[in-house]
Coordinates of N, CA and C in Angstrom, one line a residue:
G1 N 126.2 62.3 19.6 CA 125.3 61.2 19.8 C 123.9 61.7 19.9
M2 N 122.9 60.8 19.9 CA 121.5 61.1 20.0 C 120.9 60.2 21.1
I3 N 120.0 60.7 21.9 CA 119.4 60.0 23.0 C 118.0 59.6 22.5
Y4 N 117.7 58.3 22.6 CA 116.4 57.7 22.2 C 115.7 57.2 23.5
R5 N 114.4 57.5 23.6 CA 113.6 57.0 24.6 C 112.6 56.0 24.0
V6 N 112.6 54.8 24.4 CA 111.8 53.7 23.7 C 110.8 53.2 24.7
R7 N 109.6 53.0 24.3 CA 108.6 52.3 25.1 C 108.0 51.2 24.2
H8 N 108.1 50.0 24.7 CA 107.7 48.8 23.9 C 106.8 48.0 24.8
Q9 N 105.5 47.9 24.3 CA 104.5 47.2 25.1 C 104.0 46.0 24.4
T10 N 103.9 44.9 25.1 CA 103.4 43.7 24.5 C 102.4 43.0 25.4
T11 N 101.3 42.5 24.9 CA 100.3 41.8 25.6 C 100.1 40.4 25.0
L12 N 100.3 39.4 25.9 CA 100.2 38.0 25.5 C 98.9 37.4 26.2
T13 N 98.0 36.8 25.4 CA 96.9 36.2 26.0 C 96.8 34.7 25.5
Y14 N 96.2 33.9 26.4 CA 96.0 32.5 26.1 C 94.5 32.2 26.1
L15 N 94.0 31.2 25.3 CA 92.6 30.8 25.3 C 92.2 30.2 26.6
A16 N 93.1 29.5 27.2 CA 92.9 28.9 28.5 C 94.1 29.1 29.4
P17 N 93.9 29.2 30.7 CA 95.0 29.3 31.6 C 96.1 28.3 31.4
V18 N 97.4 28.7 31.5 CA 98.5 27.9 31.3 C 99.2 27.6 32.6
E19 N 99.4 26.4 32.9 CA 100.1 26.0 34.2 C 101.6 26.1 34.0
D20 N 102.4 26.6 34.9 CA 103.8 26.6 34.9 C 104.4 27.1 33.6
A21 N 103.9 28.3 33.2 CA 104.4 28.9 32.0 C 105.8 29.4 32.1
Q22 N 106.6 29.2 31.0 CA 108.0 29.6 31.0 C 108.2 30.4 29.7
L23 N 108.7 31.6 29.8 CA 108.8 32.5 28.6 C 110.2 33.1 28.6
A24 N 110.6 33.5 27.4 CA 111.9 34.3 27.3 C 111.6 35.5 26.5
V25 N 111.9 36.7 27.0 CA 111.8 37.9 26.3 C 113.1 38.5 26.0
R26 N 113.3 39.2 24.9 CA 114.6 39.8 24.5 C 114.3 41.2 24.2
L27 N 114.2 42.0 25.3 CA 113.8 43.4 25.1 C 114.8 44.3 25.8
R28 N 115.9 43.8 26.3 CA 117.0 44.6 26.9 C 118.0 44.9 25.8
P29 N 118.3 46.2 25.6 CA 119.3 46.5 24.6 C 120.7 45.9 24.9
A30 N 121.4 45.4 23.9 CA 122.6 44.7 24.1 C 123.8 45.7 24.1
P31 N 124.9 45.4 24.8 CA 126.0 46.3 24.7 C 126.6 46.3 23.3
W32 N 127.0 47.4 22.8 CA 127.6 47.4 21.4 C 128.4 48.7 21.3
P33 N 129.5 48.7 20.6 CA 130.2 50.0 20.4 C 129.4 51.1 19.9
G34 N 129.4 52.2 20.5 CA 128.6 53.3 20.1 C 127.1 53.4 20.6
Q35 N 126.8 52.4 21.5 CA 125.5 52.3 22.1 C 125.6 52.2 23.6
K36 N 125.1 53.2 24.3 CA 125.2 53.2 25.8 C 123.8 53.3 26.4
V37 N 123.5 52.3 27.2 CA 122.2 52.3 27.9 C 122.2 53.2 29.1
L38 N 121.4 54.2 29.2 CA 121.3 55.1 30.3 C 120.3 54.7 31.4
R39 N 119.2 54.1 30.9 CA 118.2 53.7 31.9 C 117.4 52.6 31.2
Q40 N 117.0 51.6 32.1 CA 116.2 50.5 31.5 C 115.3 49.9 32.6
K41 N 114.0 49.7 32.2 CA 113.0 49.1 33.1 C 112.1 48.1 32.4
L42 N 111.9 47.0 33.1 CA 111.0 46.0 32.5 C 109.9 45.7 33.5
A43 N 108.7 46.0 33.2 CA 107.5 45.9 34.1 C 106.7 44.7 33.6
L44 N 106.3 43.8 34.5 CA 105.5 42.6 34.1 C 104.3 42.5 35.0
T45 N 103.1 42.3 34.3 CA 101.9 42.1 35.1 C 101.2 40.9 34.5
P46 N 101.0 39.8 35.4 CA 101.4 39.7 36.8 C 102.9 39.5 36.9
E47 N 103.4 39.7 38.1 CA 104.8 39.5 38.3 C 105.1 38.0 38.3
P48 N 106.2 37.6 37.7 CA 106.6 36.1 37.6 C 107.1 35.7 39.0
H49 N 107.1 34.4 39.2 CA 107.7 33.8 40.4 C 109.2 33.8 40.3
E50 N 109.8 33.8 39.1 CA 111.2 33.8 39.0 C 111.6 34.5 37.7
V51 N 112.7 35.3 37.8 CA 113.3 36.0 36.7 C 114.7 35.7 36.5
R52 N 115.2 35.3 35.4 CA 116.6 34.9 35.1 C 117.1 35.8 34.0
E53 N 118.2 36.5 34.3 CA 118.8 37.3 33.2 C 120.0 36.6 32.7
S54 N 120.2 36.6 31.4 CA 121.3 36.0 30.8 C 121.8 36.7 29.5
D55 N 123.0 36.5 29.2 CA 123.6 37.1 27.9 C 123.9 35.9 27.0
G56 N 123.2 35.8 25.9 CA 123.4 34.7 25.0 C 124.3 35.0 23.9
P57 N 124.5 34.1 22.9 CA 125.3 34.4 21.8 C 124.7 35.5 20.9
Y58 N 125.4 36.0 19.9 CA 125.0 37.1 19.0 C 124.6 38.3 19.8
L59 N 125.2 38.6 20.9 CA 124.9 39.8 21.7 C 123.5 39.9 22.0
V60 N 122.8 38.8 22.4 CA 121.4 38.9 22.7 C 121.2 38.8 24.2
R61 N 120.5 39.7 24.8 CA 120.3 39.7 26.3 C 118.8 39.2 26.5
S62 N 118.8 38.1 27.2 CA 117.5 37.4 27.4 C 117.0 37.4 28.8
T63 N 115.7 37.6 29.0 CA 115.1 37.5 30.4 C 114.2 36.3 30.4
G64 N 114.5 35.3 31.2 CA 113.6 34.2 31.4 C 112.6 34.4 32.5
L65 N 111.3 34.0 32.2 CA 110.2 34.2 33.1 C 109.6 32.9 33.5
L66 N 109.3 32.7 34.8 CA 108.7 31.5 35.2 C 107.4 31.8 36.0
F67 N 106.3 31.3 35.6 CA 105.0 31.5 36.4 C 104.5 30.2 36.9
R68 N 104.3 30.1 38.2 CA 103.9 28.8 38.8 C 102.4 28.8 39.0
T69 N 101.7 29.9 38.9 CA 100.2 29.9 39.0 C 99.6 30.0 37.6
P70 N 98.4 29.6 37.3 CA 97.8 29.6 36.0 C 97.9 31.0 35.4
L71 N 98.3 31.1 34.2 CA 98.6 32.4 33.5 C 97.6 32.5 32.3
K72 N 96.8 33.5 32.3 CA 95.8 33.7 31.2 C 96.2 34.9 30.3
R73 N 96.9 35.9 31.0 CA 97.3 37.1 30.3 C 98.6 37.6 30.9
L74 N 99.5 38.1 30.0 CA 100.7 38.7 30.5 C 100.9 40.1 29.8
D75 N 101.2 41.1 30.6 CA 101.5 42.4 30.0 C 103.0 42.7 30.3
V76 N 103.7 43.0 29.2 CA 105.1 43.3 29.3 C 105.4 44.7 28.8
L77 N 106.0 45.5 29.7 CA 106.3 46.9 29.3 C 107.8 47.1 29.4
S78 N 108.5 47.4 28.3 CA 109.9 47.7 28.3 C 110.1 49.1 28.0
E79 N 110.8 49.8 28.9 CA 111.1 51.2 28.7 C 112.6 51.4 28.9
F80 N 113.3 52.1 28.0 CA 114.7 52.4 28.2 C 115.1 53.7 27.5
E81 N 116.2 54.2 27.9 CA 116.8 55.4 27.4 C 118.2 55.0 26.9
I82 N 118.6 55.3 25.7 CA 119.8 54.9 25.2 C 120.5 56.0 24.4
E83 N 121.8 56.1 24.5 CA 122.5 57.1 23.7 C 123.3 56.4 22.6
V84 N 123.0 56.8 21.4 CA 123.6 56.2 20.2 C 124.6 57.2 19.5
S85 N 125.8 56.8 19.4 CA 126.8 57.6 18.6 C 127.0 57.0 17.3
P86 N 126.7 57.7 16.2 CA 126.9 57.0 14.9 C 128.3 56.8 14.6
P87 N 128.6 55.6 14.0 CA 130.0 55.3 13.7 C 130.6 56.1 12.6
A88 N 131.9 56.2 12.5 CA 132.5 56.9 11.4 C 132.2 56.2 10.1
D89 N 132.2 57.0 9.0 CA 132.0 56.4 7.7 C 133.1 55.5 7.4
P90 N 132.8 54.2 7.2 CA 133.9 53.2 6.9 C 134.4 53.3 5.5
G91 N 133.8 54.0 4.6 CA 134.2 54.1 3.2 C 134.0 52.7 2.6
S92 N 134.9 52.3 1.8 CA 134.8 50.9 1.2 C 135.2 49.8 2.1
G93 N 135.8 50.2 3.2 CA 136.2 49.1 4.2 C 137.5 48.4 3.7
P94 N 138.1 47.6 4.6 CA 139.2 46.8 4.2 C 138.8 45.8 3.1
S95 N 139.8 45.2 2.4 CA 139.5 44.3 1.4 C 138.8 43.0 1.9
V96 N 138.1 42.4 1.0 CA 137.4 41.1 1.4 C 138.5 40.1 1.8
H97 N 139.6 40.1 1.1 CA 140.7 39.1 1.5 C 141.2 39.4 2.9
A98 N 141.4 40.7 3.3 CA 141.9 41.0 4.6 C 140.9 40.6 5.7
V99 N 139.6 40.9 5.4 CA 138.6 40.6 6.4 C 138.5 39.1 6.6
R100 N 138.5 38.3 5.5 CA 138.4 36.8 5.5 C 139.6 36.3 6.3
Q101 N 140.8 36.7 6.0 CA 141.9 36.2 6.7 C 141.9 36.5 8.2
A102 N 141.5 37.8 8.6 CA 141.4 38.2 10.0 C 140.3 37.3 10.7
A103 N 139.2 37.1 10.1 CA 138.1 36.4 10.7 C 138.4 34.9 10.9
L104 N 139.0 34.3 9.9 CA 139.3 32.9 10.0 C 140.5 32.6 10.9
S105 N 141.3 33.6 11.1 CA 142.5 33.3 12.0 C 142.2 33.8 13.5
S106 N 141.1 34.4 13.7 CA 140.8 35.0 15.0 C 140.6 33.9 16.0
R107 N 141.1 34.1 17.2 CA 140.9 33.1 18.3 C 140.1 33.8 19.4
D108 N 139.4 34.9 19.1 CA 138.5 35.6 20.0 C 137.3 34.7 20.4
L109 N 137.0 34.6 21.7 CA 135.8 33.8 22.1 C 134.8 34.7 22.8
T110 N 135.0 36.0 22.7 CA 134.0 36.9 23.4 C 132.8 37.0 22.6
A111 N 131.9 37.9 23.0 CA 130.6 38.1 22.3 C 130.8 38.8 21.0
L112 N 132.0 39.4 20.8 CA 132.3 40.1 19.5 C 133.1 39.2 18.6
S113 N 133.3 38.0 18.9 CA 134.0 37.1 18.1 C 133.4 36.9 16.7
P114 N 134.1 36.8 15.6 CA 133.5 36.6 14.3 C 133.0 35.2 14.1
A115 N 133.4 34.3 14.9 CA 133.0 32.9 14.7 C 131.5 32.6 14.5
P116 N 130.6 33.2 15.4 CA 129.2 32.9 15.2 C 128.6 33.4 13.9
Y117 N 129.4 34.3 13.2 CA 128.9 35.0 12.0 C 129.5 34.5 10.7
L118 N 130.2 33.4 10.9 CA 130.9 32.8 9.7 C 130.3 31.5 9.2
F119 N 129.6 30.8 10.0 CA 129.0 29.5 9.7 C 127.5 29.5 9.7
G120 N 126.9 28.4 9.2 CA 125.5 28.3 9.2 C 124.9 28.2 10.6
S121 N 123.6 28.6 10.7 CA 122.9 28.5 12.0 C 121.6 27.8 11.7
R122 N 120.8 27.7 12.8 CA 119.5 27.0 12.6 C 118.6 27.6 11.5
I123 N 118.6 28.9 11.4 CA 117.8 29.6 10.4 C 118.6 29.9 9.2
A124 N 119.8 30.5 9.3 CA 120.6 30.8 8.2 C 121.4 29.6 7.7
T125 N 120.7 28.6 7.1 CA 121.4 27.4 6.7 C 122.1 27.6 5.4
M126 N 123.3 27.1 5.3 CA 124.2 27.2 4.2 C 123.7 26.4 3.0
H127 N 124.0 26.8 1.8 CA 123.5 26.0 0.6 C 124.5 26.3 -0.5
D128 N 124.9 25.3 -1.3 CA 125.9 25.5 -2.4 C 125.3 26.4 -3.4
A129 N 124.0 26.3 -3.7 CA 123.5 27.2 -4.8 C 123.6 28.7 -4.5
I130 N 123.4 29.0 -3.2 CA 123.6 30.5 -2.9 C 125.1 30.8 -2.9
A131 N 125.9 29.9 -2.5 CA 127.4 30.2 -2.6 C 127.8 30.4 -4.0
A132 N 127.3 29.5 -4.9 CA 127.7 29.7 -6.3 C 127.2 30.9 -6.9
W133 N 126.0 31.4 -6.5 CA 125.5 32.6 -7.0 C 126.3 33.8 -6.5
A134 N 126.7 33.8 -5.3 CA 127.4 34.9 -4.7 C 128.9 35.0 -5.2
A135 N 129.5 33.9 -5.5 CA 130.9 33.9 -5.8 C 131.3 35.0 -6.9
P136 N 130.6 35.1 -8.0 CA 131.0 36.1 -9.0 C 130.8 37.5 -8.6
L137 N 130.0 37.7 -7.5 CA 129.8 39.1 -7.0 C 130.9 39.5 -6.1
V138 N 131.7 38.6 -5.6 CA 132.7 38.9 -4.5 C 134.1 38.9 -5.1
D139 N 134.6 40.1 -5.1 CA 136.0 40.3 -5.6 C 136.9 40.5 -4.4
D140 N 137.8 39.6 -4.2 CA 138.7 39.6 -3.0 C 139.4 40.9 -2.8
A141 N 139.7 41.6 -3.9 CA 140.5 42.8 -3.8 C 139.7 44.1 -3.4
R142 N 138.4 44.0 -3.6 CA 137.5 45.1 -3.3 C 137.3 45.3 -1.8
G143 N 136.8 46.5 -1.4 CA 136.5 46.7 0.0 C 135.2 45.9 0.3
V144 N 135.2 45.4 1.5 CA 134.1 44.5 2.0 C 132.8 45.3 2.0
I145 N 132.8 46.6 2.3 CA 131.5 47.3 2.3 C 130.9 47.4 0.9
D146 N 131.8 47.7 -0.1 CA 131.4 47.8 -1.5 C 130.8 46.4 -1.9
V147 N 131.5 45.4 -1.6 CA 131.0 44.0 -2.0 C 129.7 43.7 -1.3
A148 N 129.5 44.1 -0.1 CA 128.2 43.8 0.6 C 127.1 44.6 -0.1
R149 N 127.4 45.8 -0.6 CA 126.4 46.6 -1.3 C 126.1 46.0 -2.6
T150 N 127.1 45.4 -3.3 CA 126.9 44.7 -4.6 C 125.9 43.5 -4.4
V151 N 126.2 42.7 -3.4 CA 125.3 41.6 -3.1 C 123.9 42.1 -2.8
N152 N 123.8 43.1 -2.0 CA 122.5 43.7 -1.6 C 121.8 44.2 -2.8
S153 N 122.4 44.8 -3.7 CA 121.8 45.4 -4.9 C 121.3 44.2 -5.9
A154 N 122.1 43.1 -5.9 CA 121.7 42.0 -6.7 C 120.5 41.4 -6.2
I155 N 120.3 41.3 -4.9 CA 119.1 40.7 -4.3 C 117.9 41.7 -4.7
H156 N 118.2 43.0 -4.6 CA 117.1 43.9 -4.8 C 116.6 43.8 -6.3
R157 N 117.6 43.6 -7.2 CA 117.2 43.5 -8.6 C 116.5 42.2 -9.0
H158 N 116.9 41.1 -8.4 CA 116.5 39.8 -8.9 C 115.4 39.1 -8.0
F159 N 115.1 39.7 -6.9 CA 114.1 39.1 -6.0 C 112.8 40.1 -5.9
S160 N 111.7 39.5 -5.8 CA 110.4 40.2 -5.7 C 109.9 40.2 -4.2
Y161 N 109.5 41.4 -3.8 CA 108.9 41.5 -2.4 C 107.5 41.1 -2.5
M162 N 107.1 40.0 -1.9 CA 105.8 39.4 -2.0 C 105.3 38.9 -0.6
P163 N 104.7 39.7 0.2 CA 104.2 39.2 1.5 C 103.3 38.0 1.3
G164 N 103.4 37.1 2.3 CA 102.5 35.9 2.2 C 103.0 34.7 1.5
T165 N 104.1 34.9 0.7 CA 104.7 33.8 0.0 C 105.7 33.0 0.8
T166 N 106.1 33.5 2.0 CA 107.0 32.8 2.9 C 106.5 33.0 4.3
D167 N 107.1 32.2 5.2 CA 106.8 32.4 6.7 C 108.1 32.2 7.4
S168 N 107.9 32.2 8.8 CA 109.1 32.2 9.6 C 109.9 30.9 9.5
E169 N 109.3 29.8 8.9 CA 110.0 28.6 8.8 C 110.6 28.4 7.4
T170 N 110.4 29.4 6.5 CA 111.0 29.3 5.1 C 112.5 29.4 5.2
S171 N 113.2 28.4 4.6 CA 114.7 28.5 4.6 C 115.2 29.5 3.6
P172 N 116.4 30.0 3.8 CA 117.0 30.9 2.8 C 117.1 30.3 1.4
F173 N 117.3 29.0 1.3 CA 117.4 28.4 -0.1 C 116.0 28.4 -0.7
E174 N 114.9 28.1 0.0 CA 113.6 28.1 -0.5 C 113.3 29.5 -1.1
A175 N 113.6 30.6 -0.3 CA 113.4 31.9 -0.8 C 114.3 32.3 -2.0
F176 N 115.5 31.8 -1.9 CA 116.4 32.0 -3.0 C 115.9 31.4 -4.3
R177 N 115.5 30.1 -4.2 CA 115.0 29.4 -5.4 C 113.8 30.1 -6.0
A178 N 112.9 30.6 -5.1 CA 111.6 31.2 -5.6 C 111.9 32.6 -6.0
K179 N 113.0 33.2 -5.6 CA 113.3 34.6 -5.9 C 112.2 35.6 -5.4
R180 N 111.6 35.2 -4.3 CA 110.6 36.1 -3.7 C 110.5 35.9 -2.2
G181 N 109.9 36.8 -1.5 CA 109.8 36.7 -0.1 C 109.6 38.1 0.5
V182 N 110.0 38.2 1.8 CA 109.9 39.5 2.5 C 111.3 39.8 3.1
C183 N 111.4 40.9 3.9 CA 112.6 41.4 4.4 C 113.5 40.3 5.0
Q184 N 112.9 39.5 5.9 CA 113.8 38.5 6.6 C 114.3 37.5 5.7
D185 N 113.6 37.2 4.6 CA 114.1 36.2 3.6 C 115.3 36.8 2.9
F186 N 115.2 38.0 2.5 CA 116.3 38.7 1.8 C 117.5 38.8 2.7
A187 N 117.3 39.2 3.9 CA 118.4 39.3 4.9 C 119.1 38.0 5.1
H188 N 118.4 36.9 5.2 CA 119.0 35.6 5.4 C 119.7 35.1 4.1
V189 N 119.2 35.4 3.0 CA 119.9 35.0 1.7 C 121.2 35.8 1.7
M190 N 121.2 37.0 2.0 CA 122.4 37.8 2.0 C 123.4 37.3 3.0
I191 N 122.9 37.0 4.2 CA 123.8 36.5 5.2 C 124.5 35.2 4.7
V192 N 123.7 34.3 4.2 CA 124.3 33.0 3.7 C 125.3 33.3 2.5
A193 N 124.9 34.2 1.7 CA 125.8 34.6 0.5 C 127.1 35.1 1.0
L194 N 127.1 36.0 2.0 CA 128.4 36.6 2.5 C 129.2 35.5 3.3
R195 N 128.5 34.8 4.2 CA 129.2 33.8 5.0 C 129.9 32.7 4.1
S196 N 129.2 32.4 3.0 CA 129.7 31.4 2.1 C 131.1 31.8 1.5
Q197 N 131.3 33.1 1.5 CA 132.6 33.7 0.9 C 133.5 34.1 2.0
G198 N 133.3 33.6 3.2 CA 134.2 33.9 4.3 C 134.1 35.3 4.9
I199 N 132.9 36.0 4.7 CA 132.7 37.3 5.2 C 131.7 37.2 6.4
P200 N 132.1 37.6 7.6 CA 131.2 37.5 8.7 C 130.0 38.4 8.4
A201 N 128.8 37.9 8.7 CA 127.5 38.6 8.5 C 126.5 38.3 9.6
A202 N 125.7 39.3 10.0 CA 124.8 39.0 11.0 C 123.4 39.7 10.7
Y203 N 122.4 39.2 11.4 CA 121.1 39.8 11.3 C 120.9 40.7 12.5
V204 N 120.7 42.0 12.3 CA 120.6 42.9 13.4 C 119.1 43.4 13.6
S205 N 118.6 43.3 14.8 CA 117.2 43.8 15.0 C 117.2 45.0 15.9
G206 N 116.3 45.9 15.6 CA 116.3 47.1 16.4 C 115.1 48.0 16.2
Y207 N 115.1 49.2 16.5 CA 114.0 50.2 16.3 C 114.4 51.2 15.2
L208 N 113.5 51.5 14.4 CA 113.7 52.4 13.3 C 112.9 53.7 13.6
R209 N 113.6 54.8 13.7 CA 113.0 56.1 13.9 C 112.6 56.7 12.5
T210 N 111.3 57.0 12.4 CA 110.8 57.5 11.1 C 110.3 58.9 11.3
V211 N 110.3 59.6 10.2 CA 109.8 61.0 10.2 C 108.5 61.0 9.4
P212 N 107.3 61.4 10.0 CA 106.1 61.4 9.3 C 106.0 62.5 8.2
P213 N 105.1 62.3 7.2 CA 104.9 63.3 6.2 C 104.4 64.6 6.9
P214 N 104.5 65.7 6.3 CA 104.0 67.0 6.9 C 102.5 66.9 7.1
G215 N 102.1 67.2 8.4 CA 100.7 67.2 8.8 C 100.2 65.9 9.2
M216 N 101.0 64.8 9.2 CA 100.6 63.5 9.6 C 101.2 63.2 11.0
A217 N 100.4 62.4 11.8 CA 100.9 62.0 13.1 C 102.0 61.0 13.0
K218 N 102.9 61.0 13.9 CA 104.0 60.1 13.9 C 103.5 58.7 14.3
L219 N 103.7 57.7 13.5 CA 103.2 56.4 13.8 C 104.0 55.7 14.9
V220 N 103.3 54.8 15.7 CA 104.0 54.0 16.7 C 103.6 52.6 16.5
G221 N 104.6 51.7 16.6 CA 104.3 50.2 16.4 C 105.1 49.7 15.3
A222 N 104.4 49.2 14.3 CA 105.0 48.6 13.1 C 105.9 49.6 12.4
D223 N 105.5 50.9 12.4 CA 106.3 51.9 11.7 C 107.6 52.2 12.4
A224 N 107.6 51.9 13.7 CA 108.8 52.2 14.5 C 109.7 51.1 14.8

């Protein structure tokens, strides 16, 4: 495994003081096979009057903050140390048919249940056009990893990366119809495509460790 030390700093400012501000930050690493949190600290300036920790669906760990005095600026510093063990190479994976049968017959209600990853959500809304496009790309007898790569490659070939053409409210179908967008649009189109074929799929957020070119400083922020 490898140990990562992450420092994530966020500053939030308001044009005018806000009374009784309530916020939710999602900066605590979630428990996941192959991921072990060794140390974690969340520092807030000013300190909130109330802090509520909760574990939501999709393995999201949320921290609710309540401020009872006027809030003009909030500094949030998240620092944690985590050990990551890379998973074994799954190869082609089990067949699509086997995965679909296992997912649809599962009665698991824990955070690792396939149920939240099979159906539409507020953002990843299902659409018949995406399902029809994905159907010929999905061979039930093939390994699910290979099929996911096939869908991913099809999106790469047929969609154009064009920042500014979509925003956070753009639906997967709108991006699919326009055949353009950015990373989150392509991810959501792929999620809808796979879920429409009975394959559990999720959007995973995290930190990307990059290696700078020779002689260049390692970037922090968007590059990480």
